[in-house]
PDB file of C-alpha atoms and ligand atoms in Angstrom:
ATOM      1  CA  GLU X  96       0.000   0.000   0.000  1.00  0.00           C
ATOM      2  CA  TYR X  97       1.537   3.370  -0.992  1.00  0.00           C
ATOM      3  CA  VAL X  98       0.963   6.720   0.727  1.00  0.00           C
ATOM      4  CA  ILE X  99       2.222  10.270   0.232  1.00  0.00           C
ATOM      5  CA  VAL X 100       4.298  11.920   2.965  1.00  0.00           C
ATOM      6  CA  ASP X 101       5.814  15.331   2.256  1.00  0.00           C
ATOM      7  CA  GLY X 102       4.879  14.944  -1.364  1.00  0.00           C
ATOM      8  CA  GLU X 103       6.816  11.678  -1.820  1.00  0.00           C
ATOM      9  CA  ILE X 104       5.084   8.384  -2.644  1.00  0.00           C
ATOM     10  CA  LEU X 105       6.353   5.676  -0.248  1.00  0.00           C
ATOM     11  CA  ASP X 106       5.338   2.420   1.382  1.00  0.00           C
ATOM     12  CA  ARG X 107       2.753   2.760   4.202  1.00  0.00           C
ATOM     13  CA  THR X 108       5.066   0.816   6.572  1.00  0.00           C
ATOM     14  CA  VAL X 109       7.728   3.529   6.502  1.00  0.00           C
ATOM     15  CA  ALA X 110       5.346   6.509   6.694  1.00  0.00           C
ATOM     16  CA  LYS X 111       6.230   8.730   9.680  1.00  0.00           C
ATOM     17  CA  VAL X 112       5.171  12.174  10.889  1.00  0.00           C
ATOM     18  CA  ASP X 113       7.131  14.114  13.542  1.00  0.00           C
ATOM     19  CA  ILE X 114       5.770  14.375  17.112  1.00  0.00           C
ATOM     20  CA  GLU X 115       5.992  18.158  16.823  1.00  0.00           C
ATOM     21  CA  ASP X 116       3.931  18.352  13.662  1.00  0.00           C
ATOM     22  CA  ARG X 117       1.348  21.131  14.133  1.00  0.00           C
ATOM     23  CA  GLY X 118      -1.403  18.929  12.775  1.00  0.00           C
ATOM     24  CA  TYR X 119      -0.665  16.417  15.542  1.00  0.00           C
ATOM     25  CA  GLN X 120      -0.254  19.039  18.290  1.00  0.00           C
ATOM     26  CA  PHE X 121      -2.872  21.674  17.353  1.00  0.00           C
ATOM     27  CA  GLY X 122      -5.039  20.218  14.601  1.00  0.00           C
ATOM     28  CA  ASP X 123      -3.468  23.064  12.637  1.00  0.00           C
ATOM     29  CA  GLY X 124      -4.297  21.917   9.141  1.00  0.00           C
ATOM     30  CA  VAL X 125      -6.917  21.229   6.475  1.00  0.00           C
ATOM     31  CA  TYR X 126      -8.085  18.067   4.688  1.00  0.00           C
ATOM     32  CA  GLU X 127     -10.189  16.637   1.885  1.00  0.00           C
ATOM     33  CA  VAL X 128     -11.848  13.287   1.199  1.00  0.00           C
ATOM     34  CA  ILE X 129     -12.383  12.609  -2.512  1.00  0.00           C
ATOM     35  CA  ARG X 130     -14.449   9.736  -3.898  1.00  0.00           C
ATOM     36  CA  VAL X 131     -12.944   7.400  -6.494  1.00  0.00           C
ATOM     37  CA  TYR X 132     -15.155   5.346  -8.854  1.00  0.00           C
ATOM     38  CA  ASN X 133     -13.654   3.133 -11.594  1.00  0.00           C
ATOM     39  CA  GLY X 134     -10.222   4.435 -10.575  1.00  0.00           C
ATOM     40  CA  LYS X 135     -11.210   8.054 -11.339  1.00  0.00           C
ATOM     41  CA  MET X 136     -11.692  10.925  -8.869  1.00  0.00           C
ATOM     42  CA  PHE X 137     -15.283  12.235  -8.790  1.00  0.00           C
ATOM     43  CA  THR X 138     -15.501  16.045  -8.573  1.00  0.00           C
ATOM     44  CA  GLY X 139     -11.722  16.036  -7.985  1.00  0.00           C
ATOM     45  CA  LYS X 140     -11.201  19.626  -9.140  1.00  0.00           C
ATOM     46  CA  GLU X 141     -13.930  20.979  -6.833  1.00  0.00           C
ATOM     47  CA  HIS X 142     -12.390  19.205  -3.843  1.00  0.00           C
ATOM     48  CA  LEU X 143      -8.851  20.387  -4.628  1.00  0.00           C
ATOM     49  CA  ASN X 144     -10.041  23.974  -5.092  1.00  0.00           C
ATOM     50  CA  ARG X 145     -11.807  23.810  -1.716  1.00  0.00           C
ATOM     51  CA  LEU X 146      -8.630  22.406  -0.108  1.00  0.00           C
ATOM     52  CA  ILE X 147      -6.685  25.424  -1.323  1.00  0.00           C
ATOM     53  CA  GLU X 148      -9.527  27.719  -0.180  1.00  0.00           C
ATOM     54  CA  SER X 149      -9.544  26.107   3.300  1.00  0.00           C
ATOM     55  CA  ALA X 150      -5.762  26.542   3.505  1.00  0.00           C
ATOM     56  CA  GLU X 151      -6.052  30.215   2.545  1.00  0.00           C
ATOM     57  CA  LYS X 152      -8.709  30.718   5.236  1.00  0.00           C
ATOM     58  CA  ILE X 153      -6.207  29.587   7.916  1.00  0.00           C
ATOM     59  CA  ARG X 154      -3.471  31.675   6.290  1.00  0.00           C
ATOM     60  CA  MET X 155      -1.578  28.687   4.943  1.00  0.00           C
ATOM     61  CA  GLU X 156      -0.208  28.679   1.416  1.00  0.00           C
ATOM     62  CA  LEU X 157       0.033  25.243  -0.202  1.00  0.00           C
ATOM     63  CA  PRO X 158       3.220  24.661  -2.230  1.00  0.00           C
ATOM     64  CA  TYR X 159       1.213  22.921  -5.004  1.00  0.00           C
ATOM     65  CA  SER X 160      -1.178  24.037  -7.729  1.00  0.00           C
ATOM     66  CA  PRO X 161      -4.531  22.223  -8.074  1.00  0.00           C
ATOM     67  CA  GLU X 162      -3.137  20.574 -11.218  1.00  0.00           C
ATOM     68  CA  GLU X 163      -0.057  19.281  -9.371  1.00  0.00           C
ATOM     69  CA  LEU X 164      -2.257  17.946  -6.565  1.00  0.00           C
ATOM     70  CA  GLU X 165      -4.570  16.283  -9.082  1.00  0.00           C
ATOM     71  CA  SER X 166      -1.713  14.442 -10.799  1.00  0.00           C
ATOM     72  CA  LYS X 167      -0.216  13.344  -7.452  1.00  0.00           C
ATOM     73  CA  MET X 168      -3.586  11.917  -6.426  1.00  0.00           C
ATOM     74  CA  GLU X 169      -3.974  10.165  -9.790  1.00  0.00           C
ATOM     75  CA  GLU X 170      -0.482   8.668  -9.381  1.00  0.00           C
ATOM     76  CA  LEU X 171      -1.340   7.401  -5.880  1.00  0.00           C
ATOM     77  CA  ILE X 172      -4.696   5.965  -7.031  1.00  0.00           C
ATOM     78  CA  SER X 173      -3.081   4.044  -9.876  1.00  0.00           C
ATOM     79  CA  LYS X 174      -0.122   2.794  -7.774  1.00  0.00           C
ATOM     80  CA  ASN X 175      -2.640   1.416  -5.250  1.00  0.00           C
ATOM     81  CA  GLU X 176      -4.836   0.133  -8.094  1.00  0.00           C
ATOM     82  CA  LEU X 177      -7.858   1.680  -6.379  1.00  0.00           C
ATOM     83  CA  ASP X 178     -11.162   1.076  -8.158  1.00  0.00           C
ATOM     84  CA  THR X 179     -13.886   2.221  -5.742  1.00  0.00           C
ATOM     85  CA  GLY X 180     -12.960   4.110  -2.606  1.00  0.00           C
ATOM     86  CA  ILE X 181     -11.596   7.385  -1.389  1.00  0.00           C
ATOM     87  CA  VAL X 182      -8.391   9.341  -1.384  1.00  0.00           C
ATOM     88  CA  TYR X 183      -7.718  11.198   1.882  1.00  0.00           C
ATOM     89  CA  MET X 184      -5.363  14.180   1.820  1.00  0.00           C
ATOM     90  CA  GLN X 185      -4.283  16.758   4.394  1.00  0.00           C
ATOM     91  CA  PHE X 186      -1.863  19.636   4.839  1.00  0.00           C
ATOM     92  CA  THR X 187      -0.667  20.852   8.254  1.00  0.00           C
ATOM     93  CA  ARG X 188       1.340  23.998   8.954  1.00  0.00           C
ATOM     94  CA  GLY X 189       4.424  21.790   9.346  1.00  0.00           C
ATOM     95  CA  THR X 190       6.778  20.555  12.066  1.00  0.00           C
ATOM     96  CA  SER X 191       8.166  23.109  14.526  1.00  0.00           C
ATOM     97  CA  PRO X 192       8.805  23.384  18.310  1.00  0.00           C
ATOM     98  CA  ARG X 193       5.399  23.803  19.982  1.00  0.00           C
ATOM     99  CA  ASN X 194       4.312  27.428  19.858  1.00  0.00           C
ATOM    100  CA  HIS X 195       0.864  28.887  19.112  1.00  0.00           C
ATOM    101  CA  VAL X 196       2.571  31.454  16.901  1.00  0.00           C
ATOM    102  CA  PHE X 197       3.057  30.324  13.290  1.00  0.00           C
ATOM    103  CA  PRO X 198       6.515  28.840  12.516  1.00  0.00           C
ATOM    104  CA  GLY X 199       8.930  30.811  10.364  1.00  0.00           C
ATOM    105  CA  GLY X 200       8.716  30.859   6.576  1.00  0.00           C
ATOM    106  CA  ASP X 201      11.405  28.148   6.347  1.00  0.00           C
ATOM    107  CA  VAL X 202       8.967  25.525   7.719  1.00  0.00           C
ATOM    108  CA  ALA X 203       7.072  23.813   4.868  1.00  0.00           C
ATOM    109  CA  PRO X 204       3.525  22.410   5.279  1.00  0.00           C
ATOM    110  CA  THR X 205       3.356  18.648   5.913  1.00  0.00           C
ATOM    111  CA  PHE X 206       1.497  16.935   3.079  1.00  0.00           C
ATOM    112  CA  VAL X 207       0.034  13.457   3.700  1.00  0.00           C
ATOM    113  CA  ALA X 208      -2.338  11.416   1.513  1.00  0.00           C
ATOM    114  CA  TYR X 209      -3.549   7.829   1.324  1.00  0.00           C
ATOM    115  CA  THR X 210      -6.228   5.791  -0.439  1.00  0.00           C
ATOM    116  CA  ARG X 211      -8.793   3.406   1.041  1.00  0.00           C
ATOM    117  CA  LYS X 212     -11.194   0.916  -0.557  1.00  0.00           C
ATOM    118  CA  VAL X 213     -14.732   2.095   0.327  1.00  0.00           C
ATOM    119  CA  ALA X 214     -17.692   0.423  -1.353  1.00  0.00           C
ATOM    120  CA  ARG X 215     -20.719   2.495  -2.302  1.00  0.00           C
ATOM    121  CA  PRO X 216     -23.225   2.328   0.629  1.00  0.00           C
ATOM    122  CA  VAL X 217     -25.841   0.721  -1.647  1.00  0.00           C
ATOM    123  CA  GLU X 218     -27.943  -1.023   1.005  1.00  0.00           C
ATOM    124  CA  SER X 219     -28.109   2.041   3.270  1.00  0.00           C
ATOM    125  CA  MET X 220     -29.008   4.257   0.318  1.00  0.00           C
ATOM    126  CA  GLU X 221     -31.771   1.804  -0.565  1.00  0.00           C
ATOM    127  CA  LYS X 222     -33.283   1.396   2.922  1.00  0.00           C
ATOM    128  CA  GLY X 223     -32.401   4.730   4.465  1.00  0.00           C
ATOM    129  CA  VAL X 224     -30.667   5.317   7.776  1.00  0.00           C
ATOM    130  CA  ARG X 225     -31.512   6.496  11.308  1.00  0.00           C
ATOM    131  CA  SER X 226     -30.244   9.645  12.982  1.00  0.00           C
ATOM    132  CA  ILE X 227     -30.166  11.413  16.331  1.00  0.00           C
ATOM    133  CA  LEU X 228     -30.339  15.105  17.115  1.00  0.00           C
ATOM    134  CA  ASP X 229     -27.398  16.772  18.863  1.00  0.00           C
ATOM    135  CA  GLU X 230     -26.454  20.332  19.827  1.00  0.00           C
ATOM    136  CA  ASP X 231     -23.924  21.844  17.406  1.00  0.00           C
ATOM    137  CA  ILE X 232     -21.087  22.727  19.816  1.00  0.00           C
ATOM    138  CA  ARG X 233     -18.557  23.561  17.092  1.00  0.00           C
ATOM    139  CA  TRP X 234     -16.725  26.864  16.508  1.00  0.00           C
ATOM    140  CA  LEU X 235     -18.007  29.508  14.086  1.00  0.00           C
ATOM    141  CA  ARG X 236     -15.833  28.649  11.066  1.00  0.00           C
ATOM    142  CA  CYS X 237     -17.433  25.367  10.008  1.00  0.00           C
ATOM    143  CA  ASP X 238     -16.953  26.488   6.390  1.00  0.00           C
ATOM    144  CA  ILE X 239     -13.247  25.608   6.767  1.00  0.00           C
ATOM    145  CA  LYS X 240     -12.576  21.891   6.287  1.00  0.00           C
ATOM    146  CA  SER X 241     -10.028  21.858   9.114  1.00  0.00           C
ATOM    147  CA  LEU X 242      -8.548  19.046  11.218  1.00  0.00           C
ATOM    148  CA  ASN X 243     -10.449  20.413  14.239  1.00  0.00           C
ATOM    149  CA  LEU X 244     -13.047  17.629  14.256  1.00  0.00           C
ATOM    150  CA  LEU X 245     -13.660  17.088  17.993  1.00  0.00           C
ATOM    151  CA  GLY X 246     -17.177  18.582  17.860  1.00  0.00           C
ATOM    152  CA  ASN X 247     -17.959  16.438  14.817  1.00  0.00           C
ATOM    153  CA  LEU X 248     -16.630  13.174  16.231  1.00  0.00           C
ATOM    154  CA  LEU X 249     -18.215  13.601  19.684  1.00  0.00           C
ATOM    155  CA  SER X 250     -21.616  13.929  17.962  1.00  0.00           C
ATOM    156  CA  LYS X 251     -20.902  11.068  15.561  1.00  0.00           C
ATOM    157  CA  GLN X 252     -19.877   8.898  18.555  1.00  0.00           C
ATOM    158  CA  LYS X 253     -23.239   9.644  20.234  1.00  0.00           C
ATOM    159  CA  ALA X 254     -25.031   8.645  17.011  1.00  0.00           C
ATOM    160  CA  ALA X 255     -23.047   5.399  16.795  1.00  0.00           C
ATOM    161  CA  GLU X 256     -23.825   4.583  20.454  1.00  0.00           C
ATOM    162  CA  ALA X 257     -27.520   5.050  19.602  1.00  0.00           C
ATOM    163  CA  GLY X 258     -27.122   2.664  16.655  1.00  0.00           C
ATOM    164  CA  CYS X 259     -27.574   5.567  14.260  1.00  0.00           C
ATOM    165  CA  PHE X 260     -25.745   6.652  11.098  1.00  0.00           C
ATOM    166  CA  GLU X 261     -25.591  10.401  11.595  1.00  0.00           C
ATOM    167  CA  ALA X 262     -26.137  13.146  14.152  1.00  0.00           C
ATOM    168  CA  ILE X 263     -28.243  16.056  12.871  1.00  0.00           C
ATOM    169  CA  LEU X 264     -26.738  19.145  14.488  1.00  0.00           C
ATOM    170  CA  HIS X 265     -28.654  22.248  15.583  1.00  0.00           C
ATOM    171  CA  ARG X 266     -27.856  25.596  17.222  1.00  0.00           C
ATOM    172  CA  GLY X 267     -30.891  26.143  19.407  1.00  0.00           C
ATOM    173  CA  GLU X 268     -33.936  25.643  17.155  1.00  0.00           C
ATOM    174  CA  SER X 269     -31.959  26.018  13.923  1.00  0.00           C
ATOM    175  CA  VAL X 270     -30.661  22.901  12.120  1.00  0.00           C
ATOM    176  CA  THR X 271     -27.179  23.352  10.589  1.00  0.00           C
ATOM    177  CA  GLU X 272     -25.802  20.091   9.138  1.00  0.00           C
ATOM    178  CA  GLY X 273     -24.653  16.588  10.050  1.00  0.00           C
ATOM    179  CA  SER X 274     -21.457  15.584  11.878  1.00  0.00           C
ATOM    180  CA  HIS X 275     -19.951  14.488   8.552  1.00  0.00           C
ATOM    181  CA  SER X 276     -22.575  15.400   5.961  1.00  0.00           C
ATOM    182  CA  ASN X 277     -24.956  18.133   4.893  1.00  0.00           C
ATOM    183  CA  ILE X 278     -28.665  17.779   5.764  1.00  0.00           C
ATOM    184  CA  SER X 279     -31.667  18.669   3.576  1.00  0.00           C
ATOM    185  CA  ILE X 280     -35.398  18.294   4.125  1.00  0.00           C
ATOM    186  CA  VAL X 281     -38.189  18.010   1.530  1.00  0.00           C
ATOM    187  CA  LYS X 282     -41.551  19.687   2.202  1.00  0.00           C
ATOM    188  CA  ASP X 283     -44.341  19.776  -0.399  1.00  0.00           C
ATOM    189  CA  GLY X 284     -41.787  18.992  -3.130  1.00  0.00           C
ATOM    190  CA  VAL X 285     -39.358  21.775  -2.162  1.00  0.00           C
ATOM    191  CA  ILE X 286     -35.826  20.941  -0.973  1.00  0.00           C
ATOM    192  CA  ILE X 287     -34.728  23.098   1.971  1.00  0.00           C
ATOM    193  CA  THR X 288     -31.085  23.139   3.076  1.00  0.00           C
ATOM    194  CA  HIS X 289     -28.960  25.519   5.164  1.00  0.00           C
ATOM    195  CA  GLN X 290     -27.332  28.309   3.139  1.00  0.00           C
ATOM    196  CA  ALA X 291     -23.579  28.018   2.624  1.00  0.00           C
ATOM    197  CA  ASP X 292     -22.196  30.286   5.331  1.00  0.00           C
ATOM    198  CA  ASN X 293     -19.801  29.990   8.284  1.00  0.00           C
ATOM    199  CA  LEU X 294     -22.113  27.562  10.134  1.00  0.00           C
ATOM    200  CA  ILE X 295     -21.801  24.657   7.669  1.00  0.00           C
ATOM    201  CA  LEU X 296     -19.265  23.080   5.376  1.00  0.00           C
ATOM    202  CA  ASN X 297     -20.304  23.883   1.793  1.00  0.00           C
ATOM    203  CA  GLY X 298     -20.269  20.252   0.759  1.00  0.00           C
ATOM    204  CA  ILE X 299     -19.188  19.360  -2.775  1.00  0.00           C
ATOM    205  CA  THR X 300     -21.989  16.777  -2.840  1.00  0.00           C
ATOM    206  CA  ARG X 301     -24.421  19.494  -1.638  1.00  0.00           C
ATOM    207  CA  GLN X 302     -23.254  21.741  -4.475  1.00  0.00           C
ATOM    208  CA  LYS X 303     -23.630  18.911  -7.014  1.00  0.00           C
ATOM    209  CA  VAL X 304     -27.163  18.154  -5.745  1.00  0.00           C
ATOM    210  CA  LEU X 305     -28.128  21.847  -6.039  1.00  0.00           C
ATOM    211  CA  GLU X 306     -26.687  21.951  -9.575  1.00  0.00           C
ATOM    212  CA  ILE X 307     -28.778  18.876 -10.472  1.00  0.00           C
ATOM    213  CA  CYS X 308     -31.885  20.563  -8.977  1.00  0.00           C
ATOM    214  CA  ARG X 309     -31.281  23.689 -11.078  1.00  0.00           C
ATOM    215  CA  ASN X 310     -30.875  21.605 -14.247  1.00  0.00           C
ATOM    216  CA  GLU X 311     -34.006  19.555 -13.451  1.00  0.00           C
ATOM    217  CA  ASN X 312     -36.113  22.507 -12.242  1.00  0.00           C
ATOM    218  CA  ILE X 313     -36.497  20.945  -8.793  1.00  0.00           C
ATOM    219  CA  SER X 314     -37.254  23.820  -6.420  1.00  0.00           C
ATOM    220  CA  VAL X 315     -34.736  24.530  -3.680  1.00  0.00           C
ATOM    221  CA  ASP X 316     -34.870  26.955  -0.768  1.00  0.00           C
ATOM    222  CA  GLU X 317     -31.372  27.551   0.658  1.00  0.00           C
ATOM    223  CA  ARG X 318     -32.113  28.671   4.198  1.00  0.00           C
ATOM    224  CA  ALA X 319     -31.804  27.507   7.801  1.00  0.00           C
ATOM    225  CA  PHE X 320     -34.766  25.403   8.894  1.00  0.00           C
ATOM    226  CA  THR X 321     -36.009  24.645  12.408  1.00  0.00           C
ATOM    227  CA  LEU X 322     -36.288  21.463  14.440  1.00  0.00           C
ATOM    228  CA  ASP X 323     -40.089  21.764  14.032  1.00  0.00           C
ATOM    229  CA  GLU X 324     -39.704  21.881  10.232  1.00  0.00           C
ATOM    230  CA  LEU X 325     -37.380  18.871  10.448  1.00  0.00           C
ATOM    231  CA  SER X 326     -39.941  16.831  12.393  1.00  0.00           C
ATOM    232  CA  ALA X 327     -42.730  17.849   9.966  1.00  0.00           C
ATOM    233  CA  ALA X 328     -40.651  17.076   6.855  1.00  0.00           C
ATOM    234  CA  ASP X 329     -41.963  14.731   4.143  1.00  0.00           C
ATOM    235  CA  GLU X 330     -38.373  13.538   3.483  1.00  0.00           C
ATOM    236  CA  VAL X 331     -34.908  14.088   4.978  1.00  0.00           C
ATOM    237  CA  PHE X 332     -31.597  13.221   3.348  1.00  0.00           C
ATOM    238  CA  SER X 333     -27.924  13.636   4.077  1.00  0.00           C
ATOM    239  CA  SER X 334     -25.288  14.306   1.425  1.00  0.00           C
ATOM    240  CA  GLY X 335     -21.527  13.835   1.510  1.00  0.00           C
ATOM    241  CA  THR X 336     -18.583  12.383  -0.387  1.00  0.00           C
ATOM    242  CA  THR X 337     -18.773   8.974   1.288  1.00  0.00           C
ATOM    243  CA  VAL X 338     -22.567   8.896   1.794  1.00  0.00           C
ATOM    244  CA  GLU X 339     -23.649  10.286  -1.622  1.00  0.00           C
ATOM    245  CA  VAL X 340     -27.427  11.055  -1.296  1.00  0.00           C
ATOM    246  CA  MET X 341     -28.497   9.155   1.829  1.00  0.00           C
ATOM    247  CA  PRO X 342     -32.194   8.982   2.851  1.00  0.00           C
ATOM    248  CA  ILE X 343     -32.761   9.563   6.575  1.00  0.00           C
ATOM    249  CA  VAL X 344     -35.904   7.677   7.640  1.00  0.00           C
ATOM    250  CA  GLU X 345     -35.825   8.295  11.396  1.00  0.00           C
ATOM    251  CA  VAL X 346     -34.831  11.267  13.536  1.00  0.00           C
ATOM    252  CA  ASP X 347     -34.462  10.807  17.318  1.00  0.00           C
ATOM    253  CA  GLY X 348     -36.652   7.679  17.224  1.00  0.00           C
ATOM    254  CA  LYS X 349     -39.456   9.259  15.140  1.00  0.00           C
ATOM    255  CA  PRO X 350     -40.073   8.066  11.552  1.00  0.00           C
ATOM    256  CA  VAL X 351     -39.736  10.646   8.763  1.00  0.00           C
ATOM    257  CA  GLY X 352     -42.903  10.757   6.614  1.00  0.00           C
ATOM    258  CA  THR X 353     -43.881   7.149   5.799  1.00  0.00           C
ATOM    259  CA  GLY X 354     -40.672   5.857   7.407  1.00  0.00           C
ATOM    260  CA  ASN X 355     -39.312   4.952   3.960  1.00  0.00           C
ATOM    261  CA  PRO X 356     -37.177   6.936   1.478  1.00  0.00           C
ATOM    262  CA  GLY X 357     -39.399   9.382  -0.445  1.00  0.00           C
ATOM    263  CA  PRO X 358     -39.785  10.073  -4.193  1.00  0.00           C
ATOM    264  CA  VAL X 359     -37.776  13.323  -4.258  1.00  0.00           C
ATOM    265  CA  THR X 360     -34.785  11.677  -2.577  1.00  0.00           C
ATOM    266  CA  ARG X 361     -35.104   8.635  -4.860  1.00  0.00           C
ATOM    267  CA  ASN X 362     -35.084  10.860  -7.930  1.00  0.00           C
ATOM    268  CA  LEU X 363     -32.011  12.732  -6.664  1.00  0.00           C
ATOM    269  CA  GLN X 364     -30.235   9.411  -6.064  1.00  0.00           C
ATOM    270  CA  ASP X 365     -30.881   8.364  -9.673  1.00  0.00           C
ATOM    271  CA  LEU X 366     -29.730  11.737 -11.037  1.00  0.00           C
ATOM    272  CA  PHE X 367     -26.628  11.722  -8.811  1.00  0.00           C
ATOM    273  CA  LYS X 368     -25.689   8.204  -9.952  1.00  0.00           C
ATOM    274  CA  ALA X 369     -26.050   9.327 -13.570  1.00  0.00           C
ATOM    275  CA  GLU X 370     -23.616  12.164 -12.812  1.00  0.00           C
ATOM    276  CA  ILE X 371     -21.114   9.708 -11.292  1.00  0.00           C
ATOM    277  CA  GLU X 372     -21.384   7.546 -14.419  1.00  0.00           C
ATOM    278  CA  ARG X 373     -20.981  10.596 -16.667  1.00  0.00           C
ATOM    279  CA  GLN X 374     -17.750  11.579 -14.906  1.00  0.00           C
ATOM    280  CA  CYS X 375     -16.291   8.183 -14.034  1.00  0.00           C
ATOM    281  CA  GLY X 376     -17.942   5.735 -16.403  1.00  0.00           C
ATOM    282  CA  LYS X 377     -20.096   2.726 -15.475  1.00  0.00           C
TER     283      LYS X 377
HETATM  284  C1  DCS R 243     -19.133  18.545   8.686  1.00  0.00           C
HETATM  285  C2  DCS R 243     -19.337  18.106   7.259  1.00  0.00           C
HETATM  286  N1  DCS R 243     -20.351  18.651   6.552  1.00  0.00           N
HETATM  287  C3  DCS R 243     -20.580  18.281   5.274  1.00  0.00           C
HETATM  288  C4  DCS R 243     -19.789  17.333   4.643  1.00  0.00           C
HETATM  289  C5  DCS R 243     -20.104  16.961   3.207  1.00  0.00           C
HETATM  290  O1  DCS R 243     -19.161  17.561   2.368  1.00  0.00           O
HETATM  291  P1  DCS R 243     -18.749  16.878   0.985  1.00  0.00           P
HETATM  292  O2  DCS R 243     -20.038  16.709   0.194  1.00  0.00           O
HETATM  293  O3  DCS R 243     -17.795  17.839   0.363  1.00  0.00           O
HETATM  294  O4  DCS R 243     -18.149  15.554   1.336  1.00  0.00           O
HETATM  295  C6  DCS R 243     -18.704  16.752   5.330  1.00  0.00           C
HETATM  296  C7  DCS R 243     -17.842  15.738   4.613  1.00  0.00           C
HETATM  297  N2  DCS R 243     -16.906  15.084   5.409  1.00  0.00           N
HETATM  298  C8  DCS R 243     -15.951  14.206   4.792  1.00  0.00           C
HETATM  299  C9  DCS R 243     -16.537  13.292   3.759  1.00  0.00           C
HETATM  300  O5  DCS R 243     -16.273  11.976   4.239  1.00  0.00           O
HETATM  301  N3  DCS R 243     -15.633  12.012   5.432  1.00  0.00           N
HETATM  302  C10 DCS R 243     -15.392  13.299   5.819  1.00  0.00           C
HETATM  303  O6  DCS R 243     -14.845  13.677   6.836  1.00  0.00           O
HETATM  304  C11 DCS R 243     -18.471  17.139   6.665  1.00  0.00           C
HETATM  305  O7  DCS R 243     -17.461  16.591   7.381  1.00  0.00           O
END
């Protein structure tokens, strides 16, 4: 199995990161997870552009262009002969004696990437999944895909302990997103999902779904919605790189609508799959 450390492709068994790496000590870094189907990255460019954007937002300049990153990922995918899965990549602000203040300009970011076989979650997408509600305790820059994931993983852990797939996060009465996905509801045929601001990650899958809705004239209302609107929804679905378009059929023990995936979500799943096939082949 090959990985990338500091831009070099090497065997996983010799991959090492220093104990004073700022990603390890402070979570001082940014990451991306990109889906691979038929050995090809899906929405690769959008993910790589967001990685660079996230880095800029924490005042970190990546020493690679999107094109260079894309070819490094393609090289890693082919060396690992990955067919269906993900490529994980992250940049930290580098290795330097522990100090909150940024290291000097001579310290280069630490670049790590690896691939993993991840099958499409076909059965879950067919049946739908369960979710819990949890308070969104995260900071106010959720638009940055940073390594600061404690708030996310504490909520996801609660969901897992409840035998659920996702935690739907809310700030008071207002629903934001999931611990590792964006959340949308459907009411009377209209898709409602939180606007892309500092309170959510502007998911690439979310953006692809909205693009599909525009092309198909499916009405969308990008706005925050309340817990009451969530519990009165006809359909709920989560979207993310690993989950694609995932019907949520139960929230905090209560069934959503009929308790089965609804027609709007089903249609989006079909349209999304067509987009995957258009970009990555069948
Ligand atoms: C908090 C959060 N919101 C939304 C999303 C959906 O964004 P994408 O559509 O761009 O994936 C993610 C994806 N999280 C990645 C995807 O898989 N695992 C992760 O940590 C996320 O962590």
